Amino acid sequence: MKLSEILTPDVIVAPLKSSNKKHAINELLDVLHEKELVKSREDALKDILTREKHLSTGMENGLAVPHAKSDSVDKLIIAFGFHREGIEFESLDGKPAHFIFLVMSPRDTSGPHIQALASISRFLKNDDVRQRLLEAPNKDDIYDILCEG
């Protein structure tokens, strides 16, 4: 699965205004809700935060992928947020998250959800990609870089 298949420019938030994990999740969820991709914002947030309590989705190399399955969505959806300074996300390597993907899919599906998580992880492992994202001057350039993955 390519990121260009599931990501659109209107669900990219760059820069994120939030300065902590919970606010960043809320900011990205707001974008998905405004685009009417989420039926119940409250239920979706509950599902995401429940997943986060179980195990933080802060990964390594500045990447965080909060995700959940929810009855609040009809299909796989994704939003991306960029924070130049980084946000504390309880990451595996202890470093702040700069690149935050919010991924949601219907509760009764597995394949696309897992494929999206794998695509994001695989693409953002590349040092050059992360550096280019950090240096990208605007949202359009960020989208173009993400569409390469």
mmCIF file of C-alpha atoms in Angstrom:
data_model
loop_
_atom_site.group_PDB
_atom_site.id
_atom_site.type_symbol
_atom_site.label_atom_id
_atom_site.label_comp_id
_atom_site.label_asym_id
_atom_site.label_seq_id
_atom_site.Cartn_x
_atom_site.Cartn_y
_atom_site.Cartn_z
ATOM 1 C CA MET A 1 0.000 0.000 0.000
ATOM 2 C CA LYS A 2 1.331 3.416 -0.974
ATOM 3 C CA LEU A 3 0.720 6.447 1.224
ATOM 4 C CA SER A 4 -0.636 8.302 -1.803
ATOM 5 C CA GLU A 5 -3.535 5.821 -1.852
ATOM 6 C CA ILE A 6 -4.740 6.830 1.617
ATOM 7 C CA LEU A 7 -3.406 10.332 2.284
ATOM 8 C CA THR A 8 -4.784 13.562 0.841
ATOM 9 C CA PRO A 9 -3.340 17.071 1.199
ATOM 10 C CA ASP A 10 -6.368 18.320 3.157
ATOM 11 C CA VAL A 11 -5.603 16.020 6.119
ATOM 12 C CA ILE A 12 -2.026 17.199 6.572
ATOM 13 C CA VAL A 13 -1.399 19.562 9.470
ATOM 14 C CA ALA A 14 1.933 21.326 9.130
ATOM 15 C CA PRO A 15 2.907 22.674 11.468
ATOM 16 C CA LEU A 16 1.012 21.115 14.348
ATOM 17 C CA LYS A 17 0.128 23.742 16.953
ATOM 18 C CA SER A 18 -0.039 21.199 19.763
ATOM 19 C CA SER A 19 2.780 20.776 22.226
ATOM 20 C CA ASN A 20 1.837 17.422 23.746
ATOM 21 C CA LYS A 21 0.694 13.985 22.686
ATOM 22 C CA LYS A 22 -2.981 14.238 23.648
ATOM 23 C CA HIS A 23 -3.411 17.650 22.041
ATOM 24 C CA ALA A 24 -1.682 16.478 18.842
ATOM 25 C CA ILE A 25 -4.043 13.502 18.609
ATOM 26 C CA ASN A 26 -6.991 15.851 19.119
ATOM 27 C CA GLU A 27 -5.707 18.278 16.484
ATOM 28 C CA LEU A 28 -5.391 15.516 13.883
ATOM 29 C CA LEU A 29 -8.744 14.026 14.833
ATOM 30 C CA ASP A 30 -10.344 17.466 14.398
ATOM 31 C CA VAL A 31 -9.157 17.541 10.788
ATOM 32 C CA LEU A 32 -10.632 14.105 10.082
ATOM 33 C CA HIS A 33 -13.883 15.073 11.777
ATOM 34 C CA GLU A 34 -14.129 18.362 9.829
ATOM 35 C CA LYS A 35 -13.749 16.364 6.599
ATOM 36 C CA GLU A 36 -16.639 14.156 7.804
ATOM 37 C CA LEU A 37 -14.429 11.070 7.802
ATOM 38 C CA VAL A 38 -15.285 10.347 11.447
ATOM 39 C CA LYS A 39 -18.895 9.828 12.528
ATOM 40 C CA SER A 40 -18.439 10.356 16.266
ATOM 41 C CA ARG A 41 -15.432 12.408 17.305
ATOM 42 C CA GLU A 42 -15.924 11.449 20.961
ATOM 43 C CA ASP A 43 -16.052 7.720 20.259
ATOM 44 C CA ALA A 44 -13.059 7.920 17.930
ATOM 45 C CA LEU A 45 -11.021 9.794 20.538
ATOM 46 C CA LYS A 46 -11.966 7.250 23.185
ATOM 47 C CA ASP A 47 -10.814 4.408 20.915
ATOM 48 C CA ILE A 48 -7.490 6.111 20.169
ATOM 49 C CA LEU A 49 -6.750 7.016 23.790
ATOM 50 C CA THR A 50 -7.688 3.516 24.964
ATOM 51 C CA ARG A 51 -5.171 2.124 22.481
ATOM 52 C CA GLU A 52 -2.542 4.628 23.671
ATOM 53 C CA LYS A 53 -3.061 3.637 27.318
ATOM 54 C CA HIS A 54 -2.444 0.013 26.414
ATOM 55 C CA LEU A 55 0.842 0.763 24.641
ATOM 56 C CA SER A 56 2.270 4.039 23.408
ATOM 57 C CA THR A 57 2.498 4.373 19.643
ATOM 58 C CA GLY A 58 5.641 6.482 19.775
ATOM 59 C CA MET A 59 8.139 4.590 17.649
ATOM 60 C CA GLU A 60 11.715 5.585 16.808
ATOM 61 C CA ASN A 61 13.413 8.238 14.691
ATOM 62 C CA GLY A 62 10.799 10.909 15.361
ATOM 63 C CA LEU A 63 7.822 8.810 14.261
ATOM 64 C CA ALA A 64 4.553 8.267 16.122
ATOM 65 C CA VAL A 65 1.561 6.404 14.742
ATOM 66 C CA PRO A 66 -1.424 6.660 17.071
ATOM 67 C CA HIS A 67 -3.989 4.279 15.664
ATOM 68 C CA ALA A 68 -7.196 2.491 16.509
ATOM 69 C CA LYS A 69 -10.019 0.460 15.116
ATOM 70 C CA SER A 70 -13.357 2.159 15.619
ATOM 71 C CA ASP A 71 -17.031 1.986 14.772
ATOM 72 C CA SER A 72 -16.724 5.727 14.100
ATOM 73 C CA VAL A 73 -15.146 5.204 10.673
ATOM 74 C CA ASP A 74 -16.371 3.423 7.547
ATOM 75 C CA LYS A 75 -12.996 2.939 5.883
ATOM 76 C CA LEU A 76 -9.285 3.276 6.517
ATOM 77 C CA ILE A 77 -8.465 6.947 7.136
ATOM 78 C CA ILE A 78 -5.239 8.734 7.896
ATOM 79 C CA ALA A 79 -4.098 12.203 8.910
ATOM 80 C CA PHE A 80 -0.530 13.462 9.158
ATOM 81 C CA GLY A 81 0.911 16.090 11.446
ATOM 82 C CA PHE A 82 4.381 17.619 11.432
ATOM 83 C CA HIS A 83 6.000 19.299 14.436
ATOM 84 C CA ARG A 84 9.461 20.714 13.730
ATOM 85 C CA GLU A 85 10.610 20.785 17.370
ATOM 86 C CA GLY A 86 8.995 17.458 18.201
ATOM 87 C CA ILE A 87 6.468 16.319 20.793
ATOM 88 C CA GLU A 88 7.066 13.944 23.709
ATOM 89 C CA PHE A 89 5.304 10.738 22.663
ATOM 90 C CA GLU A 90 6.793 8.092 24.967
ATOM 91 C CA SER A 91 8.794 6.871 21.979
ATOM 92 C CA LEU A 92 10.842 3.688 22.048
ATOM 93 C CA ASP A 93 14.081 5.650 21.632
ATOM 94 C CA GLY A 94 13.056 8.410 24.059
ATOM 95 C CA LYS A 95 13.223 11.062 21.333
ATOM 96 C CA PRO A 96 10.394 13.476 20.459
ATOM 97 C CA ALA A 97 8.029 12.749 17.582
ATOM 98 C CA HIS A 98 8.166 15.066 14.566
ATOM 99 C CA PHE A 99 6.085 12.938 12.205
ATOM 100 C CA ILE A 100 2.692 11.875 13.535
ATOM 101 C CA PHE A 101 0.300 9.728 11.537
ATOM 102 C CA LEU A 102 -3.181 9.178 12.955
ATOM 103 C CA VAL A 103 -4.602 5.975 11.472
ATOM 104 C CA MET A 104 -8.125 4.648 11.976
ATOM 105 C CA SER A 105 -10.056 1.834 10.394
ATOM 106 C CA PRO A 106 -13.339 0.023 10.966
ATOM 107 C CA ARG A 107 -13.324 -2.321 13.928
ATOM 108 C CA ASP A 108 -14.137 -5.354 11.779
ATOM 109 C CA THR A 109 -11.209 -5.041 9.343
ATOM 110 C CA SER A 110 -7.547 -5.913 9.771
ATOM 111 C CA GLY A 111 -5.695 -6.125 6.459
ATOM 112 C CA PRO A 112 -5.718 -2.481 5.335
ATOM 113 C CA HIS A 113 -4.986 -1.232 8.881
ATOM 114 C CA ILE A 114 -1.898 -3.422 9.201
ATOM 115 C CA GLN A 115 -0.771 -2.599 5.656
ATOM 116 C CA ALA A 116 -1.010 1.140 6.370
ATOM 117 C CA LEU A 117 1.010 0.827 9.579
ATOM 118 C CA ALA A 118 3.658 -1.230 7.782
ATOM 119 C CA SER A 119 3.860 1.235 4.858
ATOM 120 C CA ILE A 120 4.296 4.192 7.181
ATOM 121 C CA SER A 121 6.950 2.456 9.261
ATOM 122 C CA ARG A 122 8.866 1.193 6.243
ATOM 123 C CA PHE A 123 8.865 4.564 4.466
ATOM 124 C CA LEU A 124 9.861 6.620 7.518
ATOM 125 C CA LYS A 125 12.787 4.315 8.355
ATOM 126 C CA ASN A 126 14.669 6.055 5.562
ATOM 127 C CA ASP A 127 17.016 8.719 6.977
ATOM 128 C CA ASP A 128 16.854 10.755 3.766
ATOM 129 C CA VAL A 129 13.044 10.849 3.805
ATOM 130 C CA ARG A 130 12.962 12.049 7.423
ATOM 131 C CA GLN A 131 15.572 14.718 6.714
ATOM 132 C CA ARG A 132 13.694 15.969 3.652
ATOM 133 C CA LEU A 133 10.471 16.156 5.696
ATOM 134 C CA LEU A 134 12.253 18.134 8.419
ATOM 135 C CA GLU A 135 13.521 20.577 5.794
ATOM 136 C CA ALA A 136 10.288 20.817 3.774
ATOM 137 C CA PRO A 137 9.193 24.462 3.695
ATOM 138 C CA ASN A 138 5.452 23.883 3.425
ATOM 139 C CA LYS A 139 2.538 21.461 3.483
ATOM 140 C CA ASP A 140 2.577 20.896 -0.292
ATOM 141 C CA ASP A 141 6.209 19.799 -0.242
ATOM 142 C CA ILE A 142 5.495 17.512 2.711
ATOM 143 C CA TYR A 143 2.629 15.921 0.776
ATOM 144 C CA ASP A 144 4.841 15.406 -2.290
ATOM 145 C CA ILE A 145 7.496 13.667 -0.180
ATOM 146 C CA LEU A 146 4.926 11.455 1.570
ATOM 147 C CA CYS A 147 3.445 10.434 -1.783
ATOM 148 C CA GLU A 148 6.776 8.876 -2.726
ATOM 149 C CA GLY A 149 6.166 6.201 -0.085
#
